[in-house]
Amino acid sequence: MKRGKKYADSQKLYEKITLHDINEALDLCLKTAKAKFDETVELHVRLGVDSRHADQQVRGAVVLPNGTGKSVRVLVFARDDAAAAAKEAGAEYVGAEDMMQKIQTEGWMDFDVVIASPDMMGVVGRLGKILGPRGLMPNPKAGTVTPDVAKAVTEAKAGKIEYRLDKTNIIHCPIGKASFGTEKLQENLDTLMDAIVKAKPSAAKGQYVRSCVVATTMGPGVKINPARFAV
């Protein structure tokens, strides 16, 4: 793959095979943020599990102490008191069948997080083929199916992110913006990694965290020594 000059220059800042301490890796990562916009810093973690097996799934959600730096638009499926509570908590969109039809018939997708009260899953379930592939389907493990929708909205606005394995046994998550600086990014990274380590399945054998890489939106990956997260 042909890379741009800025990307190539960024690769010259460090040895690609070197495993760095977290602080050093984030410092190097931020030096690669050369775009004209505030780049997102992402964490990519390869785990020693097999996502094909139900007893080796790793999935959950965590509130990053410094948020993600992104303004989150929240859609809540709820009725009556729960709907009123969601609106008061700051949800941009609240509804039931009306929202379902808007998504189905108009292709409307102007939201980043979907939250639902348990009694609404019969309605939300009809959107599985639309929301599922986009990672937007509400799920109890992620805290997005809950009777306390107001709390879920507040957490989403505060920087709650969901982590889950992809088909190659890697978790991909944003941990903030380049403008955050090393200290705030490390706090977010530590919080996320603590959650991932605690979520280790009992069926997982051998080394759990196989590799850990941080990268900006337009920059190359910088490797973190996975021994830091040994369990």
Tab-separated table of C-alpha atoms in Angstrom:
chain	number	residue	atom	x	y	z
A	1	MET	CA	0.000	0.000	0.000
A	2	LYS	CA	1.335	3.410	-0.975
A	3	ARG	CA	1.498	5.826	1.962
A	4	GLY	CA	1.676	9.623	2.036
A	5	LYS	CA	4.779	11.634	2.913
A	6	LYS	CA	3.526	12.557	6.413
A	7	TYR	CA	2.842	8.906	7.202
A	8	ALA	CA	6.299	7.894	5.956
A	9	ASP	CA	7.921	10.674	7.997
A	10	SER	CA	6.046	9.521	11.089
A	11	GLN	CA	7.348	5.975	10.666
A	12	LYS	CA	10.893	7.313	10.863
A	13	LEU	CA	10.305	8.543	14.420
A	14	TYR	CA	10.672	5.065	15.915
A	15	GLU	CA	11.491	1.406	15.196
A	16	LYS	CA	8.314	-0.443	14.215
A	17	ILE	CA	9.303	-3.626	16.068
A	18	THR	CA	10.176	-1.921	19.373
A	19	LEU	CA	7.857	-2.498	22.332
A	20	HIS	CA	7.380	0.707	24.314
A	21	ASP	CA	6.156	1.652	27.776
A	22	ILE	CA	2.683	3.228	27.702
A	23	ASN	CA	3.849	6.773	28.309
A	24	GLU	CA	6.578	6.549	25.671
A	25	ALA	CA	4.219	4.952	23.138
A	26	LEU	CA	1.641	7.712	23.581
A	27	ASP	CA	4.312	10.418	23.275
A	28	LEU	CA	5.458	8.912	19.972
A	29	CYS	CA	1.880	8.425	18.820
A	30	LEU	CA	1.066	12.104	19.385
A	31	LYS	CA	4.098	13.137	17.355
A	32	THR	CA	2.499	11.401	14.357
A	33	ALA	CA	-0.675	13.527	14.615
A	34	LYS	CA	0.052	15.827	11.687
A	35	ALA	CA	-3.414	16.225	10.168
A	36	LYS	CA	-5.208	19.578	10.108
A	37	PHE	CA	-7.976	18.209	12.332
A	38	ASP	CA	-7.852	16.901	15.906
A	39	GLU	CA	-7.089	13.253	15.264
A	40	THR	CA	-8.620	10.461	17.319
A	41	VAL	CA	-6.210	8.215	19.196
A	42	GLU	CA	-7.192	4.556	18.940
A	43	LEU	CA	-6.197	1.466	20.909
A	44	HIS	CA	-5.989	-1.926	19.187
A	45	VAL	CA	-5.602	-5.001	21.390
A	46	ARG	CA	-5.100	-8.563	20.131
A	47	LEU	CA	-6.230	-11.141	22.686
A	48	GLY	CA	-5.292	-14.784	23.119
A	49	VAL	CA	-8.865	-16.019	22.807
A	50	ASP	CA	-10.993	-17.497	20.036
A	51	SER	CA	-14.063	-15.393	19.276
A	52	ARG	CA	-15.695	-18.352	17.530
A	53	HIS	CA	-16.407	-19.882	20.936
A	54	ALA	CA	-19.169	-18.457	23.122
A	55	ASP	CA	-17.169	-19.039	26.316
A	56	GLN	CA	-14.265	-16.939	25.008
A	57	GLN	CA	-16.156	-13.785	24.099
A	58	VAL	CA	-14.868	-10.497	25.494
A	59	ARG	CA	-17.380	-7.680	25.522
A	60	GLY	CA	-18.364	-4.867	27.816
A	61	ALA	CA	-18.454	-1.125	28.306
A	62	VAL	CA	-16.546	1.400	30.372
A	63	VAL	CA	-16.725	5.144	31.027
A	64	LEU	CA	-13.427	6.815	30.126
A	65	PRO	CA	-12.400	9.286	32.879
A	66	ASN	CA	-11.590	12.009	30.344
A	67	GLY	CA	-14.269	11.158	27.774
A	68	THR	CA	-13.631	10.568	24.085
A	69	GLY	CA	-13.572	14.183	22.933
A	70	LYS	CA	-16.511	13.445	20.667
A	71	SER	CA	-19.997	14.917	20.904
A	72	VAL	CA	-22.333	11.916	21.140
A	73	ARG	CA	-25.852	11.942	19.706
A	74	VAL	CA	-28.100	9.561	21.651
A	75	LEU	CA	-31.275	7.860	20.474
A	76	VAL	CA	-33.454	6.298	23.185
A	77	PHE	CA	-36.320	3.869	22.674
A	78	ALA	CA	-38.627	4.356	25.644
A	79	ARG	CA	-42.154	5.330	26.628
A	80	ASP	CA	-43.880	7.388	29.301
A	81	ASP	CA	-41.765	8.162	32.406
A	82	ALA	CA	-38.647	6.513	30.956
A	83	ALA	CA	-38.947	8.653	27.824
A	84	ALA	CA	-39.293	11.816	29.911
A	85	ALA	CA	-36.253	10.840	32.003
A	86	ALA	CA	-34.183	10.219	28.866
A	87	LYS	CA	-35.051	13.658	27.482
A	88	GLU	CA	-34.186	15.303	30.793
A	89	ALA	CA	-30.826	13.482	30.807
A	90	GLY	CA	-29.967	15.005	27.442
A	91	ALA	CA	-30.933	12.443	24.811
A	92	GLU	CA	-31.261	14.094	21.395
A	93	TYR	CA	-33.932	11.684	20.150
A	94	VAL	CA	-36.544	9.743	22.126
A	95	GLY	CA	-39.369	7.647	20.767
A	96	ALA	CA	-40.758	4.208	20.013
A	97	GLU	CA	-42.427	2.919	16.850
A	98	ASP	CA	-42.086	6.356	15.274
A	99	MET	CA	-38.284	6.181	15.491
A	100	MET	CA	-38.269	2.604	14.235
A	101	GLN	CA	-40.263	3.598	11.152
A	102	LYS	CA	-38.059	6.646	10.543
A	103	ILE	CA	-34.990	4.395	10.440
A	104	GLN	CA	-36.681	1.724	8.326
A	105	THR	CA	-38.372	3.940	5.761
A	106	GLU	CA	-36.088	6.972	5.584
A	107	GLY	CA	-32.731	5.364	6.261
A	108	TRP	CA	-32.279	7.881	9.078
A	109	MET	CA	-29.030	7.292	11.013
A	110	ASP	CA	-28.168	10.661	12.604
A	111	PHE	CA	-27.171	9.177	15.968
A	112	ASP	CA	-24.105	7.575	17.558
A	113	VAL	CA	-25.551	5.517	20.429
A	114	VAL	CA	-28.836	3.637	20.793
A	115	ILE	CA	-30.289	2.947	24.246
A	116	ALA	CA	-33.495	1.061	24.988
A	117	SER	CA	-35.615	0.185	27.996
A	118	PRO	CA	-36.197	-3.600	28.237
A	119	ASP	CA	-39.870	-3.328	27.273
A	120	MET	CA	-38.874	-1.732	23.947
A	121	MET	CA	-36.693	-4.577	22.659
A	122	GLY	CA	-39.612	-6.021	20.711
A	123	VAL	CA	-39.615	-2.802	18.678
A	124	VAL	CA	-35.831	-2.379	18.500
A	125	GLY	CA	-35.383	-6.027	17.518
A	126	ARG	CA	-36.963	-5.291	14.128
A	127	LEU	CA	-33.983	-3.039	13.395
A	128	GLY	CA	-31.408	-5.759	13.997
A	129	LYS	CA	-30.311	-6.012	10.363
A	130	ILE	CA	-29.799	-2.251	10.207
A	131	LEU	CA	-28.286	-1.490	13.610
A	132	GLY	CA	-26.380	-4.758	14.105
A	133	PRO	CA	-23.814	-4.413	11.291
A	134	ARG	CA	-23.099	-0.839	12.437
A	135	GLY	CA	-22.459	-1.893	16.040
A	136	LEU	CA	-25.434	0.147	17.250
A	137	MET	CA	-27.769	-2.598	18.470
A	138	PRO	CA	-28.569	-2.125	22.186
A	139	ASN	CA	-27.160	-4.869	24.397
A	140	PRO	CA	-27.474	-5.572	28.147
A	141	LYS	CA	-23.734	-6.352	28.420
A	142	ALA	CA	-22.928	-2.891	27.130
A	143	GLY	CA	-25.458	-1.275	29.442
A	144	THR	CA	-27.535	0.013	26.535
A	145	VAL	CA	-30.566	-2.125	27.411
A	146	THR	CA	-31.552	-0.933	30.865
A	147	PRO	CA	-34.570	0.234	32.870
A	148	ASP	CA	-32.493	3.252	33.969
A	149	VAL	CA	-32.234	4.929	30.568
A	150	ALA	CA	-31.407	8.307	32.126
A	151	LYS	CA	-28.231	6.907	33.703
A	152	ALA	CA	-27.273	5.256	30.406
A	153	VAL	CA	-27.701	8.570	28.572
A	154	THR	CA	-25.561	10.385	31.138
A	155	GLU	CA	-22.798	7.773	30.838
A	156	ALA	CA	-22.884	7.873	27.038
A	157	LYS	CA	-22.520	11.648	27.118
A	158	ALA	CA	-19.671	11.361	29.640
A	159	GLY	CA	-17.578	9.136	27.359
A	160	LYS	CA	-18.804	5.571	27.780
A	161	ILE	CA	-17.442	3.268	25.094
A	162	GLU	CA	-18.158	-0.331	24.224
A	163	TYR	CA	-15.364	-2.837	23.635
A	164	ARG	CA	-15.838	-6.152	21.852
A	165	LEU	CA	-13.833	-8.673	19.871
A	166	ASP	CA	-13.933	-8.658	16.099
A	167	LYS	CA	-13.579	-11.828	14.020
A	168	THR	CA	-9.781	-11.629	14.210
A	169	ASN	CA	-9.792	-11.515	18.042
A	170	ILE	CA	-8.877	-7.810	18.156
A	171	ILE	CA	-10.577	-5.031	20.120
A	172	HIS	CA	-10.561	-1.567	18.509
A	173	CYS	CA	-11.511	1.455	20.647
A	174	PRO	CA	-11.016	5.236	20.670
A	175	ILE	CA	-9.321	6.542	23.814
A	176	GLY	CA	-9.552	10.271	23.118
A	177	LYS	CA	-8.229	13.031	20.885
A	178	ALA	CA	-4.633	14.015	20.147
A	179	SER	CA	-5.326	17.350	21.858
A	180	PHE	CA	-5.849	15.522	25.179
A	181	GLY	CA	-2.123	15.084	25.694
A	182	THR	CA	-0.270	12.067	27.056
A	183	GLU	CA	-1.511	12.194	30.659
A	184	LYS	CA	-5.249	12.173	29.904
A	185	LEU	CA	-4.836	9.580	27.153
A	186	GLN	CA	-2.928	7.304	29.539
A	187	GLU	CA	-5.690	7.603	32.141
A	188	ASN	CA	-8.235	6.573	29.502
A	189	LEU	CA	-6.025	3.745	28.210
A	190	ASP	CA	-5.421	2.379	31.717
A	191	THR	CA	-9.158	2.435	32.462
A	192	LEU	CA	-10.008	0.603	29.252
A	193	MET	CA	-7.246	-1.985	29.654
A	194	ASP	CA	-8.226	-2.644	33.276
A	195	ALA	CA	-11.753	-3.447	32.062
A	196	ILE	CA	-10.483	-5.714	29.269
A	197	VAL	CA	-8.154	-7.583	31.634
A	198	LYS	CA	-10.944	-8.069	34.203
A	199	ALA	CA	-13.174	-9.417	31.400
A	200	LYS	CA	-10.747	-12.291	30.685
A	201	PRO	CA	-12.820	-15.438	30.052
A	202	SER	CA	-12.100	-18.407	32.319
A	203	ALA	CA	-11.739	-20.530	29.165
A	204	ALA	CA	-8.846	-18.397	27.871
A	205	LYS	CA	-5.495	-20.194	28.004
A	206	GLY	CA	-1.933	-18.906	27.693
A	207	GLN	CA	-1.019	-15.266	27.164
A	208	TYR	CA	-4.171	-13.150	27.273
A	209	VAL	CA	-2.966	-9.802	25.863
A	210	ARG	CA	-0.928	-10.767	22.786
A	211	SER	CA	-0.294	-7.280	21.383
A	212	CYS	CA	-1.289	-3.702	22.082
A	213	VAL	CA	-0.974	-0.817	19.622
A	214	VAL	CA	-1.895	2.876	19.736
A	215	ALA	CA	-2.365	4.972	16.603
A	216	THR	CA	-3.802	8.295	15.523
A	217	THR	CA	-6.425	8.493	12.775
A	218	MET	CA	-3.843	9.166	10.044
A	219	GLY	CA	-0.695	7.817	11.701
A	220	PRO	CA	1.139	4.484	11.974
A	221	GLY	CA	0.758	2.156	14.935
A	222	VAL	CA	3.090	2.321	17.943
A	223	LYS	CA	3.495	-0.918	19.911
A	224	ILE	CA	3.085	-1.113	23.685
A	225	ASN	CA	4.794	-3.899	25.612
A	226	PRO	CA	1.940	-6.356	26.362
A	227	ALA	CA	3.808	-7.671	29.423
A	228	ARG	CA	2.437	-4.594	31.203
A	229	PHE	CA	-0.987	-6.230	31.126
A	230	ALA	CA	0.017	-9.786	32.089
A	231	VAL	CA	-2.629	-11.682	34.061
